[in-house]
Every structure is written in structure tokens, then in C-alpha cells.
Amino acid sequence: MFRRELGISEEHDGIMVLNPGLKNGTNVADILGPMYDAIDIDITPDKAFALSHRGIARELAAKLNKNLKAHLMQKELFRIQKRR
């Protein structure tokens, strides 16, 4: 599982040999390259709606002048329990 997330091939024995000239504390992203895209977002207390994925998507769509496609949850995906 972690191999795929880190982009490491299946052909290894658990030890990755790095350049011996690297200094201790070097950021692994500087060695292996970026592994994912990240957006750092600061949320102010008056924007509680932006604490959800959908709220962030809506704000980013507005800022980037893009259309937001609503993905509705399918009720069949959830099991609803009756109260006793």
C-alpha cells in the first residue's frame, strides 16, 4: 500500500539507498520530487462552510472562475438504521 502512495517500485527489499552526499534533514520531496499537489488554505472563523470538501470546492471554483459540478450522494450507498 505505501509503495504505491510513495511512488516506489515493487522491486525493492525495504531499503532505499540514497546519495551519500545528502545532508541529514534533507526534505524527501527535494530528493524524490513532488508526490502530490497541495493547496494550503487558511480558513477564517467566519467561513465555517469552508471546513468541508464541498465548501472548499465551491470557494476554489469561484476563485478560479470554474463551474462546480454537484455530485449528489446516492442514498443506496448508505444503510439507514431504524431507531428503537
PDB file of C-alpha atoms in Angstrom:
ATOM      1  CA  MET A   1       0.000   0.000   0.000  1.00  0.00           C
ATOM      2  CA  PHE A   2       2.627   2.559   0.986  1.00  0.00           C
ATOM      3  CA  ARG A   3       4.772   1.760  -2.070  1.00  0.00           C
ATOM      4  CA  ARG A   4       2.033   2.978  -4.400  1.00  0.00           C
ATOM      5  CA  GLU A   5       1.413   6.113  -2.325  1.00  0.00           C
ATOM      6  CA  LEU A   6       5.109   6.989  -2.358  1.00  0.00           C
ATOM      7  CA  GLY A   7       5.612   6.056  -5.997  1.00  0.00           C
ATOM      8  CA  ILE A   8       8.206   3.411  -5.124  1.00  0.00           C
ATOM      9  CA  SER A   9       8.515   0.421  -7.425  1.00  0.00           C
ATOM     10  CA  GLU A  10       7.627  -3.100  -6.353  1.00  0.00           C
ATOM     11  CA  GLU A  11      11.261  -4.140  -6.864  1.00  0.00           C
ATOM     12  CA  HIS A  12      12.929  -3.298  -3.592  1.00  0.00           C
ATOM     13  CA  ASP A  13      13.964  -5.000  -0.410  1.00  0.00           C
ATOM     14  CA  GLY A  14      12.717  -2.356   2.023  1.00  0.00           C
ATOM     15  CA  ILE A  15      15.850  -0.197   1.982  1.00  0.00           C
ATOM     16  CA  MET A  16      16.194   2.738  -0.376  1.00  0.00           C
ATOM     17  CA  VAL A  17      19.804   3.672  -0.997  1.00  0.00           C
ATOM     18  CA  LEU A  18      20.168   7.430  -1.351  1.00  0.00           C
ATOM     19  CA  ASN A  19      23.039   9.613  -2.460  1.00  0.00           C
ATOM     20  CA  PRO A  20      25.639   9.509   0.358  1.00  0.00           C
ATOM     21  CA  GLY A  21      26.331  13.210  -0.224  1.00  0.00           C
ATOM     22  CA  LEU A  22      22.884  14.224   1.055  1.00  0.00           C
ATOM     23  CA  LYS A  23      22.824  16.104   4.338  1.00  0.00           C
ATOM     24  CA  ASN A  24      20.772  14.779   7.265  1.00  0.00           C
ATOM     25  CA  GLY A  25      17.410  16.517   7.437  1.00  0.00           C
ATOM     26  CA  THR A  26      17.075  16.994   3.673  1.00  0.00           C
ATOM     27  CA  ASN A  27      13.412  17.102   2.698  1.00  0.00           C
ATOM     28  CA  VAL A  28      12.455  13.847   0.961  1.00  0.00           C
ATOM     29  CA  ALA A  29      10.364  15.813  -1.580  1.00  0.00           C
ATOM     30  CA  ASP A  30      13.576  17.563  -2.648  1.00  0.00           C
ATOM     31  CA  ILE A  31      15.147  14.150  -3.313  1.00  0.00           C
ATOM     32  CA  LEU A  32      12.256  12.214  -4.867  1.00  0.00           C
ATOM     33  CA  GLY A  33      10.368  15.159  -6.335  1.00  0.00           C
ATOM     34  CA  PRO A  34       6.839  16.237  -5.521  1.00  0.00           C
ATOM     35  CA  MET A  35       4.494  13.322  -4.871  1.00  0.00           C
ATOM     36  CA  TYR A  36       1.218  15.201  -4.957  1.00  0.00           C
ATOM     37  CA  ASP A  37      -0.251  18.628  -5.497  1.00  0.00           C
ATOM     38  CA  ALA A  38      -1.227  20.544  -2.398  1.00  0.00           C
ATOM     39  CA  ILE A  39      -3.177  23.714  -1.829  1.00  0.00           C
ATOM     40  CA  ASP A  40      -2.645  25.431   1.513  1.00  0.00           C
ATOM     41  CA  ILE A  41      -5.843  27.139   2.603  1.00  0.00           C
ATOM     42  CA  ASP A  42      -6.284  29.360   5.642  1.00  0.00           C
ATOM     43  CA  ILE A  43      -9.881  29.401   6.847  1.00  0.00           C
ATOM     44  CA  THR A  44     -11.139  32.352   8.853  1.00  0.00           C
ATOM     45  CA  PRO A  45     -13.641  31.758  11.678  1.00  0.00           C
ATOM     46  CA  ASP A  46     -16.480  33.381   9.712  1.00  0.00           C
ATOM     47  CA  LYS A  47     -16.155  30.825   6.866  1.00  0.00           C
ATOM     48  CA  ALA A  48     -17.270  27.654   8.656  1.00  0.00           C
ATOM     49  CA  PHE A  49     -18.881  26.368   5.438  1.00  0.00           C
ATOM     50  CA  ALA A  50     -15.360  26.072   4.002  1.00  0.00           C
ATOM     51  CA  LEU A  51     -14.452  23.390   6.541  1.00  0.00           C
ATOM     52  CA  SER A  52     -15.959  20.737   4.253  1.00  0.00           C
ATOM     53  CA  HIS A  53     -14.678  19.357   0.961  1.00  0.00           C
ATOM     54  CA  ARG A  54     -17.715  20.753  -0.816  1.00  0.00           C
ATOM     55  CA  GLY A  55     -17.243  24.195   0.751  1.00  0.00           C
ATOM     56  CA  ILE A  56     -13.590  24.287  -0.307  1.00  0.00           C
ATOM     57  CA  ALA A  57     -14.512  23.102  -3.815  1.00  0.00           C
ATOM     58  CA  ARG A  58     -17.120  25.861  -4.082  1.00  0.00           C
ATOM     59  CA  GLU A  59     -14.640  28.529  -2.969  1.00  0.00           C
ATOM     60  CA  LEU A  60     -11.920  27.291  -5.335  1.00  0.00           C
ATOM     61  CA  ALA A  61     -14.361  27.145  -8.246  1.00  0.00           C
ATOM     62  CA  ALA A  62     -15.397  30.736  -7.584  1.00  0.00           C
ATOM     63  CA  LYS A  63     -11.804  31.936  -7.226  1.00  0.00           C
ATOM     64  CA  LEU A  64     -10.636  30.101 -10.363  1.00  0.00           C
ATOM     65  CA  ASN A  65     -13.751  31.116 -12.332  1.00  0.00           C
ATOM     66  CA  LYS A  66     -14.721  27.473 -12.921  1.00  0.00           C
ATOM     67  CA  ASN A  67     -18.081  25.717 -12.846  1.00  0.00           C
ATOM     68  CA  LEU A  68     -18.666  23.418  -9.898  1.00  0.00           C
ATOM     69  CA  LYS A  69     -20.314  20.120 -10.780  1.00  0.00           C
ATOM     70  CA  ALA A  70     -22.504  18.977  -7.920  1.00  0.00           C
ATOM     71  CA  HIS A  71     -22.057  15.324  -7.040  1.00  0.00           C
ATOM     72  CA  LEU A  72     -25.094  14.112  -5.203  1.00  0.00           C
ATOM     73  CA  MET A  73     -24.785  11.289  -2.717  1.00  0.00           C
ATOM     74  CA  GLN A  74     -26.651   8.153  -3.653  1.00  0.00           C
ATOM     75  CA  LYS A  75     -28.961   7.029  -0.907  1.00  0.00           C
ATOM     76  CA  GLU A  76     -28.366   3.397  -1.871  1.00  0.00           C
ATOM     77  CA  LEU A  77     -24.755   3.652  -0.718  1.00  0.00           C
ATOM     78  CA  PHE A  78     -25.789   4.085   2.910  1.00  0.00           C
ATOM     79  CA  ARG A  79     -27.564   1.733   5.234  1.00  0.00           C
ATOM     80  CA  ILE A  80     -30.115   3.543   7.360  1.00  0.00           C
ATOM     81  CA  GLN A  81     -30.868   2.035  10.736  1.00  0.00           C
ATOM     82  CA  LYS A  82     -34.260   2.455  12.349  1.00  0.00           C
ATOM     83  CA  ARG A  83     -34.379   3.888  15.849  1.00  0.00           C
ATOM     84  CA  ARG A  84     -35.568   1.565  18.574  1.00  0.00           C
TER      85      ARG A  84
END
